[in-house]
Amino acid sequence: MAEVRHQYASVRGHRVFYREAGAPDAPTLVLLHGFPSSSRMFRQLIPALADRFHVIAPDHLGFGNSDVPPVDEFTYSFDSLTDITEALLAQLGIARYAVYVQDYGAPIGWRLALRTPDAITAVITQSGNAYEDGFVPDFWAPVWAYGENPGPLTEPAARTALSLDAIRWQYLHGVARPELVDPDTWAADHREVNRPGQDLVQLTLFRDYRSNRPLYPELHAYFRESRVPLLAVWGEGDEIFGPDGARAFARDLPDAEIHVIPGGGHFLLESHLDTVAGYIRGFLTTATATATSAAAKPLGS
């Protein structure tokens, strides 16, 4: 089993936790987690990849073991979470990397790619949405309503996402074999997002999620122009970001590798770890070899 190192860094005055494994001189893969989890969601994937890749998985500020500054001391937005991630990677000396995005990790990963396109060697998206096609209307309607008109009429529906039942549902919906999903996952997430002051952090990010949609046209142009290698691995039963969101990547990246996994849900790694890890290993082996070859070519060749 690969050695996984549990580390902290001081980033812009905040303590940021990250998991790290693999040789630092191997191709780097940055794993960006979603709501309501943390880098803990990658606890089994990291050792499955660390024999071949240098893996970094931070906890976003406000999640997991990273600092949770109060909302009056830190501006919680996807732009600011990207700032922290970008600064962490710079501090660690990571200039080129593949990125794995899931849920909230996607708008952070997309911003990183748009800011520094040449840094991204490949993209793995697992329920990391980039198209209107991916939004399941029944799930997103209360989020859009709260973002557009926050107040006592819309906030209660948004707050339900912080309940134990809602977090359990995120892990189990669409999963053909729910007995494979460790109940510690939703129990830990529920405990963490209900720490004092956490409700205000999460509500702020719910309101800010609408800021991601206007980025999509620029993101699609980045896909078309960069032709970045992309792997989409999606649970067929995901009722948050539906599988049409996975298929949509082919519009802008015709060579994208897309797999919709029967019996899988939103947190696909919990029930289909080996399947996802197998796709990633094959995809990244080819993508990183291509990126290394391209980087080694002389200018003008």
PDB file of C-alpha atoms in Angstrom:
ATOM      1  CA  MET A   1       0.000   0.000   0.000  1.00  0.00           C
ATOM      2  CA  ALA A   2       1.308   3.427  -0.936  1.00  0.00           C
ATOM      3  CA  GLU A   3       2.339   5.823   1.795  1.00  0.00           C
ATOM      4  CA  VAL A   4      -0.131   8.718   2.118  1.00  0.00           C
ATOM      5  CA  ARG A   5       1.201  11.853   3.808  1.00  0.00           C
ATOM      6  CA  HIS A   6      -1.249  14.098   5.694  1.00  0.00           C
ATOM      7  CA  GLN A   7       0.106  17.637   5.568  1.00  0.00           C
ATOM      8  CA  TYR A   8      -0.677  21.264   6.299  1.00  0.00           C
ATOM      9  CA  ALA A   9       0.463  24.468   4.617  1.00  0.00           C
ATOM     10  CA  SER A  10      -0.037  28.108   5.559  1.00  0.00           C
ATOM     11  CA  VAL A  11      -1.669  29.766   2.546  1.00  0.00           C
ATOM     12  CA  ARG A  12      -2.519  33.472   2.642  1.00  0.00           C
ATOM     13  CA  GLY A  13      -2.788  33.306   6.408  1.00  0.00           C
ATOM     14  CA  HIS A  14      -4.955  30.182   6.471  1.00  0.00           C
ATOM     15  CA  ARG A  15      -4.072  26.604   7.416  1.00  0.00           C
ATOM     16  CA  VAL A  16      -4.822  24.321   4.469  1.00  0.00           C
ATOM     17  CA  PHE A  17      -4.803  20.547   4.809  1.00  0.00           C
ATOM     18  CA  TYR A  18      -3.828  18.263   1.951  1.00  0.00           C
ATOM     19  CA  ARG A  19      -3.140  14.604   1.335  1.00  0.00           C
ATOM     20  CA  GLU A  20      -0.067  13.735  -0.704  1.00  0.00           C
ATOM     21  CA  ALA A  21       1.302  10.474  -2.069  1.00  0.00           C
ATOM     22  CA  GLY A  22       3.691   9.260  -4.711  1.00  0.00           C
ATOM     23  CA  ALA A  23       7.099  10.443  -5.863  1.00  0.00           C
ATOM     24  CA  PRO A  24       7.349  14.245  -6.253  1.00  0.00           C
ATOM     25  CA  ASP A  25       9.113  13.817  -9.597  1.00  0.00           C
ATOM     26  CA  ALA A  26       6.258  11.725 -11.056  1.00  0.00           C
ATOM     27  CA  PRO A  27       3.493  13.387 -13.120  1.00  0.00           C
ATOM     28  CA  THR A  28       1.232  15.297 -10.740  1.00  0.00           C
ATOM     29  CA  LEU A  29      -2.509  14.761 -10.350  1.00  0.00           C
ATOM     30  CA  VAL A  30      -4.484  17.277  -8.279  1.00  0.00           C
ATOM     31  CA  LEU A  31      -7.755  15.962  -6.820  1.00  0.00           C
ATOM     32  CA  LEU A  32     -10.449  18.561  -6.072  1.00  0.00           C
ATOM     33  CA  HIS A  33     -13.327  17.355  -3.924  1.00  0.00           C
ATOM     34  CA  GLY A  34     -16.998  18.292  -3.891  1.00  0.00           C
ATOM     35  CA  PHE A  35     -19.739  19.259  -1.431  1.00  0.00           C
ATOM     36  CA  PRO A  36     -20.267  18.241   1.328  1.00  0.00           C
ATOM     37  CA  SER A  37     -17.121  16.142   1.510  1.00  0.00           C
ATOM     38  CA  SER A  38     -13.374  16.793   1.683  1.00  0.00           C
ATOM     39  CA  SER A  39     -10.221  15.126   0.395  1.00  0.00           C
ATOM     40  CA  ARG A  40     -11.436  12.166   2.456  1.00  0.00           C
ATOM     41  CA  MET A  41     -13.526  11.195  -0.588  1.00  0.00           C
ATOM     42  CA  PHE A  42     -10.216  10.252  -2.285  1.00  0.00           C
ATOM     43  CA  ARG A  43      -8.909   8.165   0.611  1.00  0.00           C
ATOM     44  CA  GLN A  44      -8.992   4.939  -1.435  1.00  0.00           C
ATOM     45  CA  LEU A  45      -8.205   6.417  -4.850  1.00  0.00           C
ATOM     46  CA  ILE A  46      -4.948   8.066  -3.750  1.00  0.00           C
ATOM     47  CA  PRO A  47      -3.072   4.841  -2.912  1.00  0.00           C
ATOM     48  CA  ALA A  48      -4.480   3.218  -6.064  1.00  0.00           C
ATOM     49  CA  LEU A  49      -2.694   5.847  -8.195  1.00  0.00           C
ATOM     50  CA  ALA A  50       0.362   6.770  -6.135  1.00  0.00           C
ATOM     51  CA  ASP A  51       2.637   4.079  -7.579  1.00  0.00           C
ATOM     52  CA  ARG A  52       2.651   5.974 -10.872  1.00  0.00           C
ATOM     53  CA  PHE A  53       1.618   9.543 -10.070  1.00  0.00           C
ATOM     54  CA  HIS A  54       2.337  12.306  -7.583  1.00  0.00           C
ATOM     55  CA  VAL A  55      -1.084  12.910  -6.045  1.00  0.00           C
ATOM     56  CA  ILE A  56      -2.163  16.059  -4.190  1.00  0.00           C
ATOM     57  CA  ALA A  57      -5.664  16.344  -2.654  1.00  0.00           C
ATOM     58  CA  PRO A  58      -6.394  19.520  -0.658  1.00  0.00           C
ATOM     59  CA  ASP A  59      -9.373  20.252   1.550  1.00  0.00           C
ATOM     60  CA  HIS A  60     -10.979  23.454   0.274  1.00  0.00           C
ATOM     61  CA  LEU A  61     -11.012  26.244   2.833  1.00  0.00           C
ATOM     62  CA  GLY A  62     -14.148  25.750   4.928  1.00  0.00           C
ATOM     63  CA  PHE A  63     -14.116  21.953   4.515  1.00  0.00           C
ATOM     64  CA  GLY A  64     -12.524  18.951   6.200  1.00  0.00           C
ATOM     65  CA  ASN A  65      -9.317  19.659   8.087  1.00  0.00           C
ATOM     66  CA  SER A  66      -8.617  23.050   6.515  1.00  0.00           C
ATOM     67  CA  ASP A  67      -9.387  26.257   8.356  1.00  0.00           C
ATOM     68  CA  VAL A  68     -12.993  27.451   8.505  1.00  0.00           C
ATOM     69  CA  PRO A  69     -12.714  31.223   8.879  1.00  0.00           C
ATOM     70  CA  PRO A  70     -16.006  32.965   9.681  1.00  0.00           C
ATOM     71  CA  VAL A  71     -17.880  34.530   6.771  1.00  0.00           C
ATOM     72  CA  ASP A  72     -17.082  38.025   8.087  1.00  0.00           C
ATOM     73  CA  GLU A  73     -13.343  37.256   7.896  1.00  0.00           C
ATOM     74  CA  PHE A  74     -13.147  35.483   4.520  1.00  0.00           C
ATOM     75  CA  THR A  75     -15.133  36.009   1.333  1.00  0.00           C
ATOM     76  CA  TYR A  76     -16.400  32.552   0.461  1.00  0.00           C
ATOM     77  CA  SER A  77     -16.784  32.247  -3.296  1.00  0.00           C
ATOM     78  CA  PHE A  78     -15.534  29.925  -5.989  1.00  0.00           C
ATOM     79  CA  ASP A  79     -13.110  32.636  -7.063  1.00  0.00           C
ATOM     80  CA  SER A  80     -11.622  32.844  -3.572  1.00  0.00           C
ATOM     81  CA  LEU A  81     -11.419  29.058  -3.167  1.00  0.00           C
ATOM     82  CA  THR A  82      -9.569  28.985  -6.489  1.00  0.00           C
ATOM     83  CA  ASP A  83      -7.197  31.662  -5.202  1.00  0.00           C
ATOM     84  CA  ILE A  84      -6.325  29.465  -2.217  1.00  0.00           C
ATOM     85  CA  THR A  85      -5.830  26.360  -4.374  1.00  0.00           C
ATOM     86  CA  GLU A  86      -3.707  28.262  -6.881  1.00  0.00           C
ATOM     87  CA  ALA A  87      -1.531  29.678  -4.105  1.00  0.00           C
ATOM     88  CA  LEU A  88      -1.120  26.240  -2.490  1.00  0.00           C
ATOM     89  CA  LEU A  89       0.041  24.674  -5.754  1.00  0.00           C
ATOM     90  CA  ALA A  90       2.491  27.537  -6.352  1.00  0.00           C
ATOM     91  CA  GLN A  91       3.821  27.138  -2.818  1.00  0.00           C
ATOM     92  CA  LEU A  92       4.337  23.411  -3.436  1.00  0.00           C
ATOM     93  CA  GLY A  93       6.180  24.161  -6.687  1.00  0.00           C
ATOM     94  CA  ILE A  94       3.562  22.459  -8.874  1.00  0.00           C
ATOM     95  CA  ALA A  95       3.466  24.219 -12.245  1.00  0.00           C
ATOM     96  CA  ARG A  96       1.997  21.494 -14.508  1.00  0.00           C
ATOM     97  CA  TYR A  97      -0.541  18.915 -13.479  1.00  0.00           C
ATOM     98  CA  ALA A  98      -3.561  16.862 -14.417  1.00  0.00           C
ATOM     99  CA  VAL A  99      -6.703  17.709 -12.477  1.00  0.00           C
ATOM    100  CA  TYR A 100      -9.580  15.531 -11.210  1.00  0.00           C
ATOM    101  CA  VAL A 101     -12.744  17.508 -10.476  1.00  0.00           C
ATOM    102  CA  GLN A 102     -15.949  16.451  -8.746  1.00  0.00           C
ATOM    103  CA  ASP A 103     -18.960  18.619  -7.866  1.00  0.00           C
ATOM    104  CA  TYR A 104     -17.584  21.823  -6.198  1.00  0.00           C
ATOM    105  CA  GLY A 105     -14.122  20.839  -7.390  1.00  0.00           C
ATOM    106  CA  ALA A 106     -15.220  21.483 -10.979  1.00  0.00           C
ATOM    107  CA  PRO A 107     -15.742  25.275 -10.812  1.00  0.00           C
ATOM    108  CA  ILE A 108     -12.427  25.528  -8.967  1.00  0.00           C
ATOM    109  CA  GLY A 109     -10.653  23.363 -11.545  1.00  0.00           C
ATOM    110  CA  TRP A 110     -12.250  25.250 -14.453  1.00  0.00           C
ATOM    111  CA  ARG A 111     -11.044  28.569 -13.042  1.00  0.00           C
ATOM    112  CA  LEU A 112      -7.527  27.187 -12.648  1.00  0.00           C
ATOM    113  CA  ALA A 113      -7.577  26.064 -16.284  1.00  0.00           C
ATOM    114  CA  LEU A 114      -8.897  29.405 -17.542  1.00  0.00           C
ATOM    115  CA  ARG A 115      -6.313  31.339 -15.538  1.00  0.00           C
ATOM    116  CA  THR A 116      -3.324  29.235 -16.585  1.00  0.00           C
ATOM    117  CA  PRO A 117      -4.271  26.960 -19.498  1.00  0.00           C
ATOM    118  CA  ASP A 118      -0.710  25.737 -20.040  1.00  0.00           C
ATOM    119  CA  ALA A 119      -0.588  24.336 -16.507  1.00  0.00           C
ATOM    120  CA  ILE A 120      -3.236  21.682 -17.183  1.00  0.00           C
ATOM    121  CA  THR A 121      -1.964  18.483 -18.806  1.00  0.00           C
ATOM    122  CA  ALA A 122      -5.256  16.561 -18.612  1.00  0.00           C
ATOM    123  CA  VAL A 123      -8.716  16.681 -17.032  1.00  0.00           C
ATOM    124  CA  ILE A 124     -10.668  13.947 -15.266  1.00  0.00           C
ATOM    125  CA  THR A 125     -14.234  14.894 -14.456  1.00  0.00           C
ATOM    126  CA  GLN A 126     -16.398  12.718 -12.245  1.00  0.00           C
ATOM    127  CA  SER A 127     -19.724  14.481 -11.871  1.00  0.00           C
ATOM    128  CA  GLY A 128     -17.769  17.705 -12.404  1.00  0.00           C
ATOM    129  CA  ASN A 129     -20.248  19.714 -14.436  1.00  0.00           C
ATOM    130  CA  ALA A 130     -19.434  22.127 -17.288  1.00  0.00           C
ATOM    131  CA  TYR A 131     -22.691  22.254 -19.283  1.00  0.00           C
ATOM    132  CA  GLU A 132     -26.285  23.248 -18.738  1.00  0.00           C
ATOM    133  CA  ASP A 133     -27.127  19.702 -19.846  1.00  0.00           C
ATOM    134  CA  GLY A 134     -25.787  18.373 -16.555  1.00  0.00           C
ATOM    135  CA  PHE A 135     -28.106  20.194 -14.165  1.00  0.00           C
ATOM    136  CA  VAL A 136     -30.968  17.986 -12.949  1.00  0.00           C
ATOM    137  CA  PRO A 137     -33.838  20.526 -12.663  1.00  0.00           C
ATOM    138  CA  ASP A 138     -35.543  19.080  -9.573  1.00  0.00           C
ATOM    139  CA  PHE A 139     -32.324  19.238  -7.574  1.00  0.00           C
ATOM    140  CA  TRP A 140     -31.148  22.655  -8.747  1.00  0.00           C
ATOM    141  CA  ALA A 141     -34.413  24.636  -8.684  1.00  0.00           C
ATOM    142  CA  PRO A 142     -34.133  25.584  -4.961  1.00  0.00           C
ATOM    143  CA  VAL A 143     -30.431  26.436  -5.372  1.00  0.00           C
ATOM    144  CA  TRP A 144     -31.144  28.827  -8.254  1.00  0.00           C
ATOM    145  CA  ALA A 145     -34.076  30.347  -6.357  1.00  0.00           C
ATOM    146  CA  TYR A 146     -31.938  30.957  -3.278  1.00  0.00           C
ATOM    147  CA  GLY A 147     -29.078  32.424  -5.308  1.00  0.00           C
ATOM    148  CA  GLU A 148     -31.349  34.782  -7.193  1.00  0.00           C
ATOM    149  CA  ASN A 149     -33.456  35.891  -4.225  1.00  0.00           C
ATOM    150  CA  PRO A 150     -31.873  34.944  -0.871  1.00  0.00           C
ATOM    151  CA  GLY A 151     -34.207  35.400   2.048  1.00  0.00           C
ATOM    152  CA  PRO A 152     -36.666  33.706   4.388  1.00  0.00           C
ATOM    153  CA  LEU A 153     -38.755  32.301   1.537  1.00  0.00           C
ATOM    154  CA  THR A 154     -35.861  30.541  -0.240  1.00  0.00           C
ATOM    155  CA  GLU A 155     -33.339  29.820   2.511  1.00  0.00           C
ATOM    156  CA  PRO A 156     -35.172  26.927   4.252  1.00  0.00           C
ATOM    157  CA  ALA A 157     -35.085  24.786   1.100  1.00  0.00           C
ATOM    158  CA  ALA A 158     -31.370  25.498   0.683  1.00  0.00           C
ATOM    159  CA  ARG A 159     -30.687  24.612   4.325  1.00  0.00           C
ATOM    160  CA  THR A 160     -32.137  21.141   3.868  1.00  0.00           C
ATOM    161  CA  ALA A 161     -28.935  20.232   1.995  1.00  0.00           C
ATOM    162  CA  LEU A 162     -27.124  20.378   5.353  1.00  0.00           C
ATOM    163  CA  SER A 163     -29.363  17.752   6.974  1.00  0.00           C
ATOM    164  CA  LEU A 164     -28.287  14.179   7.620  1.00  0.00           C
ATOM    165  CA  ASP A 165     -31.022  12.792   5.354  1.00  0.00           C
ATOM    166  CA  ALA A 166     -29.973  15.028   2.447  1.00  0.00           C
ATOM    167  CA  ILE A 167     -26.286  14.145   2.804  1.00  0.00           C
ATOM    168  CA  ARG A 168     -27.089  10.433   3.083  1.00  0.00           C
ATOM    169  CA  TRP A 169     -29.175  10.780  -0.091  1.00  0.00           C
ATOM    170  CA  GLN A 170     -26.217  12.330  -1.923  1.00  0.00           C
ATOM    171  CA  TYR A 171     -24.220   9.177  -1.237  1.00  0.00           C
ATOM    172  CA  LEU A 172     -26.912   6.566  -1.888  1.00  0.00           C
ATOM    173  CA  HIS A 173     -29.177   7.818  -4.690  1.00  0.00           C
ATOM    174  CA  GLY A 174     -28.703   5.938  -7.932  1.00  0.00           C
ATOM    175  CA  VAL A 175     -26.408   3.358  -6.339  1.00  0.00           C
ATOM    176  CA  ALA A 176     -27.392  -0.174  -7.279  1.00  0.00           C
ATOM    177  CA  ARG A 177     -25.528  -1.692  -4.319  1.00  0.00           C
ATOM    178  CA  PRO A 178     -25.847   0.752  -1.401  1.00  0.00           C
ATOM    179  CA  GLU A 179     -24.266  -1.768   0.958  1.00  0.00           C
ATOM    180  CA  LEU A 180     -20.920  -0.877  -0.647  1.00  0.00           C
ATOM    181  CA  VAL A 181     -21.125   2.717   0.595  1.00  0.00           C
ATOM    182  CA  ASP A 182     -19.542   3.273   4.008  1.00  0.00           C
ATOM    183  CA  PRO A 183     -22.046   5.089   6.293  1.00  0.00           C
ATOM    184  CA  ASP A 184     -19.114   6.847   7.974  1.00  0.00           C
ATOM    185  CA  THR A 185     -18.933   9.027   4.851  1.00  0.00           C
ATOM    186  CA  TRP A 186     -22.227  10.815   5.303  1.00  0.00           C
ATOM    187  CA  ALA A 187     -21.937  10.828   9.091  1.00  0.00           C
ATOM    188  CA  ALA A 188     -18.556  12.587   8.906  1.00  0.00           C
ATOM    189  CA  ASP A 189     -19.736  15.062   6.273  1.00  0.00           C
ATOM    190  CA  HIS A 190     -22.848  15.901   8.276  1.00  0.00           C
ATOM    191  CA  ARG A 191     -20.794  16.452  11.409  1.00  0.00           C
ATOM    192  CA  GLU A 192     -18.354  18.743   9.615  1.00  0.00           C
ATOM    193  CA  VAL A 193     -20.835  20.942   7.750  1.00  0.00           C
ATOM    194  CA  ASN A 194     -22.778  21.448  10.985  1.00  0.00           C
ATOM    195  CA  ARG A 195     -19.891  22.828  13.022  1.00  0.00           C
ATOM    196  CA  PRO A 196     -20.568  26.304  14.505  1.00  0.00           C
ATOM    197  CA  GLY A 197     -20.679  28.876  11.731  1.00  0.00           C
ATOM    198  CA  GLN A 198     -20.502  26.275   8.968  1.00  0.00           C
ATOM    199  CA  ASP A 199     -24.098  26.819   7.926  1.00  0.00           C
ATOM    200  CA  LEU A 200     -23.259  30.404   6.941  1.00  0.00           C
ATOM    201  CA  VAL A 201     -20.212  29.225   4.978  1.00  0.00           C
ATOM    202  CA  GLN A 202     -22.236  26.688   3.028  1.00  0.00           C
ATOM    203  CA  LEU A 203     -25.151  29.032   2.413  1.00  0.00           C
ATOM    204  CA  THR A 204     -22.730  31.616   1.026  1.00  0.00           C
ATOM    205  CA  LEU A 205     -21.332  29.063  -1.417  1.00  0.00           C
ATOM    206  CA  PHE A 206     -24.853  27.948  -2.397  1.00  0.00           C
ATOM    207  CA  ARG A 207     -25.613  31.545  -3.335  1.00  0.00           C
ATOM    208  CA  ASP A 208     -22.362  31.870  -5.262  1.00  0.00           C
ATOM    209  CA  TYR A 209     -22.845  28.716  -7.330  1.00  0.00           C
ATOM    210  CA  ARG A 210     -24.782  30.728  -9.906  1.00  0.00           C
ATOM    211  CA  SER A 211     -21.506  32.546 -10.717  1.00  0.00           C
ATOM    212  CA  ASN A 212     -20.231  29.382 -12.397  1.00  0.00           C
ATOM    213  CA  ARG A 213     -22.728  29.229 -15.240  1.00  0.00           C
ATOM    214  CA  PRO A 214     -21.581  32.441 -16.993  1.00  0.00           C
ATOM    215  CA  LEU A 215     -18.079  30.907 -17.237  1.00  0.00           C
ATOM    216  CA  TYR A 216     -19.282  28.010 -19.368  1.00  0.00           C
ATOM    217  CA  PRO A 217     -18.928  29.663 -22.822  1.00  0.00           C
ATOM    218  CA  GLU A 218     -15.337  30.678 -22.029  1.00  0.00           C
ATOM    219  CA  LEU A 219     -14.662  27.202 -20.676  1.00  0.00           C
ATOM    220  CA  HIS A 220     -16.047  25.551 -23.827  1.00  0.00           C
ATOM    221  CA  ALA A 221     -13.803  27.785 -25.943  1.00  0.00           C
ATOM    222  CA  TYR A 222     -10.850  26.663 -23.805  1.00  0.00           C
ATOM    223  CA  PHE A 223     -11.755  23.037 -24.487  1.00  0.00           C
ATOM    224  CA  ARG A 224     -11.973  23.620 -28.251  1.00  0.00           C
ATOM    225  CA  GLU A 225      -8.774  25.639 -28.459  1.00  0.00           C
ATOM    226  CA  SER A 226      -6.609  23.589 -26.105  1.00  0.00           C
ATOM    227  CA  ARG A 227      -7.943  20.134 -27.013  1.00  0.00           C
ATOM    228  CA  VAL A 228      -6.951  19.167 -23.483  1.00  0.00           C
ATOM    229  CA  PRO A 229      -7.196  15.391 -22.961  1.00  0.00           C
ATOM    230  CA  LEU A 230     -10.357  14.747 -20.972  1.00  0.00           C
ATOM    231  CA  LEU A 231     -11.845  11.708 -19.266  1.00  0.00           C
ATOM    232  CA  ALA A 232     -15.442  11.887 -18.010  1.00  0.00           C
ATOM    233  CA  VAL A 233     -16.462   9.078 -15.630  1.00  0.00           C
ATOM    234  CA  TRP A 234     -20.025   9.527 -14.396  1.00  0.00           C
ATOM    235  CA  GLY A 235     -22.545   7.553 -12.385  1.00  0.00           C
ATOM    236  CA  GLU A 236     -25.571   6.750 -14.547  1.00  0.00           C
ATOM    237  CA  GLY A 237     -27.851   7.285 -11.551  1.00  0.00           C
ATOM    238  CA  ASP A 238     -26.515  10.713 -10.548  1.00  0.00           C
ATOM    239  CA  GLU A 239     -29.563  12.909  -9.870  1.00  0.00           C
ATOM    240  CA  ILE A 240     -27.524  16.043  -9.134  1.00  0.00           C
ATOM    241  CA  PHE A 241     -25.435  16.236 -12.278  1.00  0.00           C
ATOM    242  CA  GLY A 242     -27.087  13.890 -14.748  1.00  0.00           C
ATOM    243  CA  PRO A 243     -25.124  11.799 -17.258  1.00  0.00           C
ATOM    244  CA  ASP A 244     -26.049  14.174 -20.099  1.00  0.00           C
ATOM    245  CA  GLY A 245     -23.478  16.441 -18.467  1.00  0.00           C
ATOM    246  CA  ALA A 246     -20.824  13.821 -19.184  1.00  0.00           C
ATOM    247  CA  ARG A 247     -21.879  13.305 -22.789  1.00  0.00           C
ATOM    248  CA  ALA A 248     -21.864  17.061 -23.426  1.00  0.00           C
ATOM    249  CA  PHE A 249     -18.071  17.234 -23.249  1.00  0.00           C
ATOM    250  CA  ALA A 250     -17.929  15.550 -26.659  1.00  0.00           C
ATOM    251  CA  ARG A 251     -19.409  18.671 -28.263  1.00  0.00           C
ATOM    252  CA  ASP A 252     -16.238  20.649 -27.622  1.00  0.00           C
ATOM    253  CA  LEU A 253     -13.764  17.784 -27.215  1.00  0.00           C
ATOM    254  CA  PRO A 254     -14.645  15.114 -29.821  1.00  0.00           C
ATOM    255  CA  ASP A 255     -11.755  12.956 -28.601  1.00  0.00           C
ATOM    256  CA  ALA A 256     -12.924  12.983 -24.982  1.00  0.00           C
ATOM    257  CA  GLU A 257     -13.112   9.586 -23.305  1.00  0.00           C
ATOM    258  CA  ILE A 258     -16.574   9.287 -21.739  1.00  0.00           C
ATOM    259  CA  HIS A 259     -17.879   6.485 -19.524  1.00  0.00           C
ATOM    260  CA  VAL A 260     -21.315   6.428 -17.891  1.00  0.00           C
ATOM    261  CA  ILE A 261     -21.277   3.734 -15.228  1.00  0.00           C
ATOM    262  CA  PRO A 262     -24.487   1.734 -14.563  1.00  0.00           C
ATOM    263  CA  GLY A 263     -25.338   1.398 -10.884  1.00  0.00           C
ATOM    264  CA  GLY A 264     -23.262   4.414  -9.889  1.00  0.00           C
ATOM    265  CA  GLY A 265     -24.356   7.635  -8.241  1.00  0.00           C
ATOM    266  CA  HIS A 266     -22.919  11.042  -7.403  1.00  0.00           C
ATOM    267  CA  PHE A 267     -20.064   9.732  -5.232  1.00  0.00           C
ATOM    268  CA  LEU A 268     -18.975   7.085  -7.704  1.00  0.00           C
ATOM    269  CA  LEU A 269     -15.727   6.219  -5.921  1.00  0.00           C
ATOM    270  CA  GLU A 270     -17.678   4.773  -3.001  1.00  0.00           C
ATOM    271  CA  SER A 271     -19.205   1.975  -5.075  1.00  0.00           C
ATOM    272  CA  HIS A 272     -17.014   1.729  -8.208  1.00  0.00           C
ATOM    273  CA  LEU A 273     -13.485   2.540  -7.064  1.00  0.00           C
ATOM    274  CA  ASP A 274     -11.728  -0.136  -9.108  1.00  0.00           C
ATOM    275  CA  THR A 275     -13.608   0.768 -12.281  1.00  0.00           C
ATOM    276  CA  VAL A 276     -12.813   4.465 -11.972  1.00  0.00           C
ATOM    277  CA  ALA A 277      -9.186   3.883 -10.969  1.00  0.00           C
ATOM    278  CA  GLY A 278      -8.699   1.582 -13.953  1.00  0.00           C
ATOM    279  CA  TYR A 279     -10.009   4.196 -16.380  1.00  0.00           C
ATOM    280  CA  ILE A 280      -7.855   6.885 -14.779  1.00  0.00           C
ATOM    281  CA  ARG A 281      -4.649   4.866 -14.897  1.00  0.00           C
ATOM    282  CA  GLY A 282      -5.069   4.051 -18.578  1.00  0.00           C
ATOM    283  CA  PHE A 283      -6.117   7.576 -19.495  1.00  0.00           C
ATOM    284  CA  LEU A 284      -3.395   9.369 -17.548  1.00  0.00           C
ATOM    285  CA  THR A 285      -0.647   7.062 -18.743  1.00  0.00           C
ATOM    286  CA  THR A 286      -1.402   8.094 -22.328  1.00  0.00           C
ATOM    287  CA  ALA A 287      -2.179  11.741 -21.546  1.00  0.00           C
ATOM    288  CA  THR A 288       0.945  12.372 -19.469  1.00  0.00           C
ATOM    289  CA  ALA A 289       3.168  10.676 -22.040  1.00  0.00           C
ATOM    290  CA  THR A 290       1.695  12.932 -24.723  1.00  0.00           C
ATOM    291  CA  ALA A 291       2.121  16.021 -22.557  1.00  0.00           C
ATOM    292  CA  THR A 292       5.730  15.114 -21.755  1.00  0.00           C
ATOM    293  CA  SER A 293       6.484  14.566 -25.430  1.00  0.00           C
ATOM    294  CA  ALA A 294       4.882  17.878 -26.406  1.00  0.00           C
ATOM    295  CA  ALA A 295       6.773  19.761 -23.699  1.00  0.00           C
ATOM    296  CA  ALA A 296      10.064  18.270 -24.903  1.00  0.00           C
ATOM    297  CA  LYS A 297       9.636  19.440 -28.501  1.00  0.00           C
ATOM    298  CA  PRO A 298      11.748  22.436 -29.536  1.00  0.00           C
ATOM    299  CA  LEU A 299       9.897  25.661 -30.271  1.00  0.00           C
ATOM    300  CA  GLY A 300       8.660  25.841 -33.837  1.00  0.00           C
ATOM    301  CA  SER A 301       8.711  22.065 -34.360  1.00  0.00           C
TER     302      SER A 301
END
